[in-house]
PDB file of C-alpha atoms in Angstrom:
ATOM      1  CA  MET H   1      33.030  -5.845  28.356  1.00 41.00           C
ATOM      2  CA  GLU H   2      31.305  -3.679  25.819  1.00 46.00           C
ATOM      3  CA  GLU H   3      28.288  -5.418  24.319  1.00 52.00           C
ATOM      4  CA  THR H   4      28.172  -5.446  20.534  1.00 58.00           C
ATOM      5  CA  ILE H   5      25.429  -6.636  18.192  1.00 63.00           C
ATOM      6  CA  SER H   6      26.389  -8.080  14.834  1.00 73.00           C
ATOM      7  CA  LEU H   7      24.345  -7.912  11.671  1.00 79.00           C
ATOM      8  CA  GLN H   8      23.845 -11.646  11.927  1.00 79.00           C
ATOM      9  CA  ASP H   9      22.272 -11.210  15.368  1.00 76.00           C
ATOM     10  CA  LEU H  10      19.885  -8.618  13.965  1.00 83.00           C
ATOM     11  CA  PHE H  11      18.706 -10.994  11.245  1.00 86.00           C
ATOM     12  CA  LYS H  12      18.353 -13.791  13.796  1.00 83.00           C
ATOM     13  CA  THR H  13      16.190 -11.588  15.984  1.00 85.00           C
ATOM     14  CA  ILE H  14      13.980 -10.615  13.042  1.00 89.00           C
ATOM     15  CA  LYS H  15      13.675 -14.249  11.957  1.00 89.00           C
ATOM     16  CA  LYS H  16      12.881 -15.326  15.496  1.00 86.00           C
ATOM     17  CA  ARG H  17      10.107 -12.727  15.867  1.00 89.00           C
ATOM     18  CA  MET H  18       8.894 -12.922  12.274  1.00 93.00           C
ATOM     19  CA  SER H  19       5.411 -14.036  13.291  1.00 94.00           C
ATOM     20  CA  LEU H  20       5.062 -11.022  15.578  1.00 93.00           C
ATOM     21  CA  ILE H  21       6.261  -8.601  12.886  1.00 94.00           C
ATOM     22  CA  VAL H  22       3.987 -10.051  10.191  1.00 95.00           C
ATOM     23  CA  GLY H  23       1.056 -10.161  12.584  1.00 95.00           C
ATOM     24  CA  LEU H  24       1.356  -6.507  13.611  1.00 95.00           C
ATOM     25  CA  THR H  25       1.800  -5.421   9.998  1.00 96.00           C
ATOM     26  CA  PHE H  26      -1.273  -7.347   8.878  1.00 96.00           C
ATOM     27  CA  LEU H  27      -3.296  -6.059  11.830  1.00 97.00           C
ATOM     28  CA  ALA H  28      -2.367  -2.442  11.065  1.00 96.00           C
ATOM     29  CA  VAL H  29      -3.377  -2.839   7.400  1.00 96.00           C
ATOM     30  CA  VAL H  30      -6.704  -4.440   8.341  1.00 96.00           C
ATOM     31  CA  ILE H  31      -7.533  -1.715  10.879  1.00 97.00           C
ATOM     32  CA  ALA H  32      -6.655   1.039   8.388  1.00 96.00           C
ATOM     33  CA  GLY H  33      -8.782  -0.644   5.730  1.00 95.00           C
ATOM     34  CA  ILE H  34     -11.794  -0.989   8.031  1.00 96.00           C
ATOM     35  CA  ILE H  35     -11.559   2.651   9.125  1.00 95.00           C
ATOM     36  CA  SER H  36     -11.061   3.915   5.564  1.00 93.00           C
ATOM     37  CA  TYR H  37     -13.882   1.897   4.018  1.00 92.00           C
ATOM     38  CA  PHE H  38     -16.512   1.986   6.772  1.00 93.00           C
ATOM     39  CA  PHE H  39     -15.889   4.935   9.087  1.00 94.00           C
ATOM     40  CA  LEU H  40     -14.349   7.819   7.111  1.00 93.00           C
ATOM     41  CA  THR H  41     -16.798   9.999   5.207  1.00 94.00           C
ATOM     42  CA  PRO H  42     -16.073  10.190   1.440  1.00 95.00           C
ATOM     43  CA  ILE H  43     -15.233  13.688   0.251  1.00 96.00           C
ATOM     44  CA  TYR H  44     -15.976  14.754  -3.332  1.00 96.00           C
ATOM     45  CA  GLN H  45     -14.369  17.620  -5.227  1.00 96.00           C
ATOM     46  CA  SER H  46     -15.650  19.810  -8.011  1.00 95.00           C
ATOM     47  CA  SER H  47     -13.894  22.673  -9.794  1.00 95.00           C
ATOM     48  CA  THR H  48     -14.769  25.623 -11.972  1.00 96.00           C
ATOM     49  CA  GLN H  49     -12.438  27.974 -13.836  1.00 94.00           C
ATOM     50  CA  ILE H  50     -12.706  31.705 -14.371  1.00 93.00           C
ATOM     51  CA  LEU H  51     -10.707  33.911 -16.725  1.00 90.00           C
ATOM     52  CA  VAL H  52      -9.392  37.306 -15.649  1.00 84.00           C
ATOM     53  CA  ASN H  53      -8.918  39.677 -18.576  1.00 77.00           C
ATOM     54  CA  GLN H  54      -8.627  43.405 -19.243  1.00 58.00           C
ATOM     55  CA  GLN H  55     -11.878  44.890 -20.441  1.00 54.00           C
ATOM     56  CA  LYS H  56     -11.552  47.669 -22.997  1.00 50.00           C
ATOM     57  CA  ALA H  57     -14.094  50.019 -24.429  1.00 42.00           C
ATOM     58  CA  PRO H  58     -15.266  49.163 -27.976  1.00 45.00           C
ATOM     59  CA  GLN H  59     -13.429  52.144 -29.427  1.00 43.00           C
ATOM     60  CA  GLN H  60     -10.218  50.999 -27.740  1.00 46.00           C
ATOM     61  CA  GLN H  61     -10.287  47.380 -28.849  1.00 45.00           C
ATOM     62  CA  GLN H  62      -6.771  46.200 -29.601  1.00 48.00           C
ATOM     63  CA  GLN H  63      -4.436  43.332 -28.899  1.00 51.00           C
ATOM     64  CA  TYR H  64      -3.317  42.928 -25.331  1.00 50.00           C
ATOM     65  CA  ASP H  65       0.270  43.856 -24.687  1.00 56.00           C
ATOM     66  CA  SER H  66       2.555  42.506 -21.954  1.00 60.00           C
ATOM     67  CA  GLN H  67       1.657  45.344 -19.606  1.00 66.00           C
ATOM     68  CA  ASP H  68      -2.040  44.439 -19.748  1.00 63.00           C
ATOM     69  CA  ILE H  69      -1.283  40.805 -18.967  1.00 63.00           C
ATOM     70  CA  GLN H  70       0.979  41.766 -16.070  1.00 67.00           C
ATOM     71  CA  THR H  71      -1.785  43.926 -14.640  1.00 68.00           C
ATOM     72  CA  ASN H  72      -4.198  41.012 -14.825  1.00 64.00           C
ATOM     73  CA  LEU H  73      -1.729  38.713 -13.077  1.00 69.00           C
ATOM     74  CA  GLN H  74      -1.409  41.181 -10.235  1.00 73.00           C
ATOM     75  CA  LEU H  75      -5.195  41.364  -9.954  1.00 77.00           C
ATOM     76  CA  ILE H  76      -5.417  37.580  -9.638  1.00 82.00           C
ATOM     77  CA  ASN H  77      -3.679  37.622  -6.262  1.00 83.00           C
ATOM     78  CA  THR H  78      -6.279  40.094  -5.042  1.00 87.00           C
ATOM     79  CA  TYR H  79      -9.125  38.102  -6.566  1.00 89.00           C
ATOM     80  CA  ASN H  80      -7.943  34.911  -4.844  1.00 89.00           C
ATOM     81  CA  VAL H  81      -8.497  36.621  -1.500  1.00 91.00           C
ATOM     82  CA  ILE H  82     -11.817  38.198  -2.459  1.00 93.00           C
ATOM     83  CA  ILE H  83     -13.281  34.889  -3.649  1.00 94.00           C
ATOM     84  CA  LYS H  84     -12.924  33.380  -0.149  1.00 94.00           C
ATOM     85  CA  SER H  85     -14.031  36.519   1.674  1.00 94.00           C
ATOM     86  CA  PRO H  86     -17.308  36.751   3.630  1.00 94.00           C
ATOM     87  CA  ALA H  87     -18.562  39.292   1.087  1.00 93.00           C
ATOM     88  CA  ILE H  88     -18.733  36.490  -1.500  1.00 95.00           C
ATOM     89  CA  LEU H  89     -19.327  33.388   0.610  1.00 96.00           C
ATOM     90  CA  SER H  90     -22.157  34.874   2.643  1.00 95.00           C
ATOM     91  CA  LYS H  91     -24.129  35.372  -0.568  1.00 95.00           C
ATOM     92  CA  VAL H  92     -23.244  31.859  -1.732  1.00 96.00           C
ATOM     93  CA  ILE H  93     -24.645  30.498   1.532  1.00 96.00           C
ATOM     94  CA  GLN H  94     -27.756  32.603   1.120  1.00 95.00           C
ATOM     95  CA  ASN H  95     -28.337  31.590  -2.502  1.00 95.00           C
ATOM     96  CA  LEU H  96     -27.938  27.881  -1.788  1.00 95.00           C
ATOM     97  CA  ASP H  97     -29.548  27.988   1.673  1.00 95.00           C
ATOM     98  CA  LEU H  98     -26.560  26.236   3.228  1.00 94.00           C
ATOM     99  CA  ASP H  99     -26.415  25.429   6.910  1.00 93.00           C
ATOM    100  CA  THR H 100     -22.912  26.760   7.495  1.00 93.00           C
ATOM    101  CA  THR H 101     -20.929  29.959   7.995  1.00 94.00           C
ATOM    102  CA  PRO H 102     -18.436  31.760   5.724  1.00 94.00           C
ATOM    103  CA  ALA H 103     -15.628  30.770   8.090  1.00 94.00           C
ATOM    104  CA  GLU H 104     -16.553  27.081   7.805  1.00 95.00           C
ATOM    105  CA  LEU H 105     -17.201  27.222   4.084  1.00 96.00           C
ATOM    106  CA  THR H 106     -13.846  28.786   3.305  1.00 95.00           C
ATOM    107  CA  LYS H 107     -12.148  25.665   4.705  1.00 94.00           C
ATOM    108  CA  ASN H 108     -13.696  23.641   1.872  1.00 95.00           C
ATOM    109  CA  ILE H 109     -12.748  26.046  -0.922  1.00 96.00           C
ATOM    110  CA  THR H 110      -9.351  26.229  -2.598  1.00 95.00           C
ATOM    111  CA  VAL H 111      -8.457  28.969  -5.066  1.00 94.00           C
ATOM    112  CA  THR H 112      -5.416  28.400  -7.270  1.00 91.00           C
ATOM    113  CA  SER H 113      -3.889  29.872 -10.390  1.00 85.00           C
ATOM    114  CA  GLU H 114      -1.096  28.588 -12.563  1.00 77.00           C
ATOM    115  CA  GLN H 115       2.071  30.633 -12.773  1.00 75.00           C
ATOM    116  CA  ASN H 116       1.823  33.400 -15.398  1.00 74.00           C
ATOM    117  CA  SER H 117      -1.723  32.331 -16.160  1.00 79.00           C
ATOM    118  CA  GLN H 118      -4.891  34.415 -16.137  1.00 84.00           C
ATOM    119  CA  VAL H 119      -7.039  31.366 -15.348  1.00 89.00           C
ATOM    120  CA  VAL H 120      -8.188  30.921 -11.747  1.00 92.00           C
ATOM    121  CA  THR H 121      -9.487  27.540 -10.534  1.00 94.00           C
ATOM    122  CA  ILE H 122     -12.051  27.366  -7.732  1.00 96.00           C
ATOM    123  CA  SER H 123     -12.153  23.895  -6.158  1.00 96.00           C
ATOM    124  CA  VAL H 124     -14.760  22.865  -3.609  1.00 96.00           C
ATOM    125  CA  GLN H 125     -14.775  19.740  -1.436  1.00 96.00           C
ATOM    126  CA  ASP H 126     -17.949  18.409   0.165  1.00 96.00           C
ATOM    127  CA  PRO H 127     -19.385  15.079   1.375  1.00 95.00           C
ATOM    128  CA  GLU H 128     -22.088  15.435  -1.327  1.00 95.00           C
ATOM    129  CA  SER H 129     -20.875  15.607  -4.918  1.00 94.00           C
ATOM    130  CA  PHE H 130     -23.872  17.611  -6.177  1.00 95.00           C
ATOM    131  CA  ARG H 131     -23.391  20.193  -3.428  1.00 96.00           C
ATOM    132  CA  ALA H 132     -19.719  20.603  -4.331  1.00 96.00           C
ATOM    133  CA  VAL H 133     -20.800  21.377  -7.913  1.00 96.00           C
ATOM    134  CA  ASP H 134     -23.426  23.872  -6.760  1.00 96.00           C
ATOM    135  CA  ILE H 135     -21.044  25.685  -4.411  1.00 96.00           C
ATOM    136  CA  ALA H 136     -18.300  25.923  -7.046  1.00 96.00           C
ATOM    137  CA  ASN H 137     -20.619  27.314  -9.733  1.00 96.00           C
ATOM    138  CA  THR H 138     -22.421  29.662  -7.360  1.00 96.00           C
ATOM    139  CA  THR H 139     -19.156  31.007  -5.956  1.00 96.00           C
ATOM    140  CA  ALA H 140     -17.911  31.790  -9.450  1.00 95.00           C
ATOM    141  CA  ALA H 141     -21.198  33.422 -10.432  1.00 95.00           C
ATOM    142  CA  VAL H 142     -21.433  35.521  -7.273  1.00 96.00           C
ATOM    143  CA  PHE H 143     -17.819  36.614  -7.608  1.00 95.00           C
ATOM    144  CA  GLN H 144     -18.316  37.582 -11.248  1.00 93.00           C
ATOM    145  CA  GLU H 145     -21.259  39.759 -10.246  1.00 94.00           C
ATOM    146  CA  GLU H 146     -19.879  41.243  -7.030  1.00 93.00           C
ATOM    147  CA  ILE H 147     -16.467  42.178  -8.429  1.00 91.00           C
ATOM    148  CA  LYS H 148     -18.163  44.828 -10.542  1.00 90.00           C
ATOM    149  CA  THR H 149     -19.186  46.628  -7.362  1.00 90.00           C
ATOM    150  CA  LEU H 150     -16.182  45.806  -5.190  1.00 89.00           C
ATOM    151  CA  MET H 151     -13.511  46.921  -7.652  1.00 86.00           C
ATOM    152  CA  ASN H 152     -15.537  48.729 -10.307  1.00 86.00           C
ATOM    153  CA  VAL H 153     -14.324  46.383 -13.049  1.00 82.00           C
ATOM    154  CA  ASP H 154     -15.949  43.847 -15.318  1.00 85.00           C
ATOM    155  CA  ASN H 155     -13.088  41.592 -16.343  1.00 84.00           C
ATOM    156  CA  VAL H 156     -14.120  38.168 -15.043  1.00 89.00           C
ATOM    157  CA  ASN H 157     -15.587  35.466 -17.286  1.00 91.00           C
ATOM    158  CA  ILE H 158     -16.543  31.921 -16.364  1.00 93.00           C
ATOM    159  CA  LEU H 159     -14.330  29.719 -18.507  1.00 91.00           C
ATOM    160  CA  SER H 160     -15.362  26.225 -17.432  1.00 92.00           C
ATOM    161  CA  PRO H 161     -18.265  25.596 -15.032  1.00 94.00           C
ATOM    162  CA  ALA H 162     -18.356  22.598 -12.711  1.00 94.00           C
ATOM    163  CA  ILE H 163     -20.307  19.622 -14.046  1.00 94.00           C
ATOM    164  CA  GLN H 164     -22.062  16.905 -12.084  1.00 92.00           C
ATOM    165  CA  GLN H 165     -20.694  13.488 -13.083  1.00 89.00           C
ATOM    166  CA  GLU H 166     -22.792  10.343 -13.125  1.00 88.00           C
ATOM    167  CA  ASN H 167     -20.504   8.250 -10.935  1.00 89.00           C
ATOM    168  CA  PRO H 168     -18.110  10.625  -9.191  1.00 90.00           C
ATOM    169  CA  SER H 169     -15.153   9.221  -7.296  1.00 91.00           C
ATOM    170  CA  PRO H 170     -14.253  10.676  -3.891  1.00 93.00           C
ATOM    171  CA  VAL H 171     -10.899  12.415  -3.546  1.00 93.00           C
ATOM    172  CA  LYS H 172     -10.680  11.504   0.135  1.00 91.00           C
ATOM    173  CA  PRO H 173      -9.958   9.258   1.855  1.00 91.00           C
ATOM    174  CA  ASN H 174      -7.285   7.558  -0.239  1.00 93.00           C
ATOM    175  CA  LYS H 175      -7.947   4.040   1.000  1.00 93.00           C
ATOM    176  CA  ILE H 176      -4.954   2.359  -0.646  1.00 94.00           C
ATOM    177  CA  LEU H 177      -2.566   5.042   0.588  1.00 95.00           C
ATOM    178  CA  ASN H 178      -3.954   4.798   4.115  1.00 96.00           C
ATOM    179  CA  MET H 179      -3.475   1.040   4.138  1.00 96.00           C
ATOM    180  CA  ALA H 180       0.057   1.340   2.755  1.00 96.00           C
ATOM    181  CA  ILE H 181       1.021   3.879   5.415  1.00 97.00           C
ATOM    182  CA  ALA H 182      -0.523   1.697   8.112  1.00 96.00           C
ATOM    183  CA  GLY H 183       1.449  -1.282   6.784  1.00 96.00           C
ATOM    184  CA  VAL H 184       4.727   0.621   7.042  1.00 97.00           C
ATOM    185  CA  ILE H 185       3.878   1.811  10.557  1.00 97.00           C
ATOM    186  CA  GLY H 186       2.896  -1.721  11.594  1.00 96.00           C
ATOM    187  CA  LEU H 187       6.132  -3.115  10.166  1.00 96.00           C
ATOM    188  CA  MET H 188       8.236  -0.554  12.023  1.00 96.00           C
ATOM    189  CA  LEU H 189       6.309  -1.162  15.222  1.00 96.00           C
ATOM    190  CA  GLY H 190       6.714  -4.928  14.890  1.00 94.00           C
ATOM    191  CA  VAL H 191      10.464  -4.684  14.340  1.00 94.00           C
ATOM    192  CA  GLY H 192      10.794  -2.296  17.272  1.00 93.00           C
ATOM    193  CA  ILE H 193       8.850  -4.571  19.617  1.00 94.00           C
ATOM    194  CA  ALA H 194      10.847  -7.582  18.401  1.00 91.00           C
ATOM    195  CA  PHE H 195      14.152  -5.954  19.338  1.00 90.00           C
ATOM    196  CA  LEU H 196      12.696  -4.695  22.616  1.00 91.00           C
ATOM    197  CA  LEU H 197      11.594  -8.197  23.607  1.00 89.00           C
ATOM    198  CA  GLU H 198      14.992  -9.559  22.642  1.00 82.00           C
ATOM    199  CA  TYR H 199      16.694  -6.906  24.742  1.00 82.00           C
ATOM    200  CA  LEU H 200      14.491  -7.643  27.772  1.00 84.00           C
ATOM    201  CA  ASP H 201      14.963 -11.409  27.427  1.00 72.00           C
ATOM    202  CA  THR H 202      17.691 -12.290  29.988  1.00 68.00           C
ATOM    203  CA  SER H 203      17.536 -16.083  29.623  1.00 68.00           C
ATOM    204  CA  ILE H 204      20.821 -17.901  28.870  1.00 63.00           C
ATOM    205  CA  ARG H 205      20.796 -19.956  25.683  1.00 62.00           C
ATOM    206  CA  LYS H 206      24.380 -20.159  24.417  1.00 65.00           C
ATOM    207  CA  GLU H 207      28.004 -20.071  25.547  1.00 66.00           C
ATOM    208  CA  GLN H 208      28.439 -16.422  24.663  1.00 64.00           C
ATOM    209  CA  ASP H 209      25.599 -15.526  27.030  1.00 63.00           C
ATOM    210  CA  VAL H 210      27.483 -17.193  29.905  1.00 64.00           C
ATOM    211  CA  GLU H 211      30.682 -15.302  29.132  1.00 64.00           C
ATOM    212  CA  ASP H 212      28.850 -11.994  28.913  1.00 64.00           C
ATOM    213  CA  LEU H 213      26.986 -12.600  32.176  1.00 61.00           C
ATOM    214  CA  LEU H 214      29.818 -13.981  34.346  1.00 64.00           C
ATOM    215  CA  GLN H 215      32.708 -12.149  32.679  1.00 64.00           C
ATOM    216  CA  LEU H 216      34.656 -15.458  32.793  1.00 66.00           C
ATOM    217  CA  PRO H 217      36.021 -17.711  30.053  1.00 71.00           C
ATOM    218  CA  ILE H 218      34.390 -21.095  29.403  1.00 67.00           C
ATOM    219  CA  LEU H 219      36.651 -24.026  30.317  1.00 61.00           C
ATOM    220  CA  GLY H 220      34.639 -26.858  28.841  1.00 62.00           C
ATOM    221  CA  LEU H 221      31.396 -27.938  27.262  1.00 62.00           C
ATOM    222  CA  ILE H 222      29.136 -30.941  27.747  1.00 65.00           C
ATOM    223  CA  SER H 223      27.943 -32.250  24.433  1.00 67.00           C
ATOM    224  CA  PRO H 224      24.229 -33.019  24.175  1.00 65.00           C
ATOM    225  CA  PHE H 225      23.320 -36.676  24.544  1.00 61.00           C
ATOM    226  CA  PRO H 226      20.745 -37.827  21.966  1.00 62.00           C
ATOM    227  CA  GLU H 227      17.613 -39.352  23.439  1.00 59.00           C
ATOM    228  CA  ASN H 228      17.641 -42.357  21.116  1.00 57.00           C
ATOM    229  CA  LYS H 229      21.091 -43.337  22.384  1.00 53.00           C
ATOM    230  CA  ASP H 230      19.742 -43.371  25.959  1.00 53.00           C
ATOM    231  CA  VAL H 231      17.126 -45.858  24.883  1.00 49.00           C
ATOM    232  CA  ASP H 232      19.721 -48.030  23.090  1.00 57.00           C
ATOM    233  CA  VAL H 233      22.041 -48.028  26.119  1.00 50.00           C
ATOM    234  CA  MET H 234      19.264 -49.002  28.517  1.00 53.00           C
ATOM    235  CA  THR H 235      18.158 -51.747  26.155  1.00 57.00           C
ATOM    236  CA  ASN H 236      21.709 -53.143  25.950  1.00 56.00           C
ATOM    237  CA  VAL H 237      22.069 -53.072  29.752  1.00 49.00           C
ATOM    238  CA  LYS H 238      18.802 -54.906  30.273  1.00 52.00           C
ATOM    239  CA  SER H 239      19.733 -57.504  27.641  1.00 56.00           C
ATOM    240  CA  ARG H 240      23.072 -58.120  29.307  1.00 53.00           C
ATOM    241  CA  ARG H 241      21.429 -58.559  32.695  1.00 52.00           C
ATOM    242  CA  LYS H 242      19.098 -61.188  31.280  1.00 50.00           C
ATOM    243  CA  LYS H 243      22.007 -63.108  29.778  1.00 49.00           C
ATOM    244  CA  VAL H 244      23.824 -63.139  33.092  1.00 48.00           C
TER     245      VAL H 244
END
């Protein structure tokens, strides 16, 4: 006989193991909260923006046309690579006396630019908020100076330097998100274990279990006899014996 599980059986299993499911979910959330609040190092982020434009000689000053802007946009892709190159980051490390290498520092720097925009954003992440500000500003300043030599152009201006905030908030870890993800994982794990325990439980509790196990139809049932009726019957028997 092919074994089938109805939707009602699924809900019964979940209801039966509800304490296990809730317990695992709560435990996962608590563990994620403890790790996020007490063990993970807060990471702060600071950003600075630079503007890439087309420098013209004073006698050639005129409005930029679409070709000039397109040229600048093409340069941005090259600049994004140069900013994170050892030629720039090695001097940033030297200026700030950082105990790291260009290869390690580049992991903490993100260079982005909006589509069809001449503005490039340099974002730096670091466990210390003040150091993130210093690295972002120094990277922009070093790049602005070194690009004159590397590409023989002077078309980079610092648009918005990074500023140290009084009470900065870390960007990582996202404690609430970590706890929410842990809650979902705990819930899924609890439901999975609940169904696994139900599947491994071979005890016989109802008539259908007997039919499935023996592959035979049930001919009759013995109704349960309430305990209070046993007491009443014994009392009546004893009373009758006394009367006799």
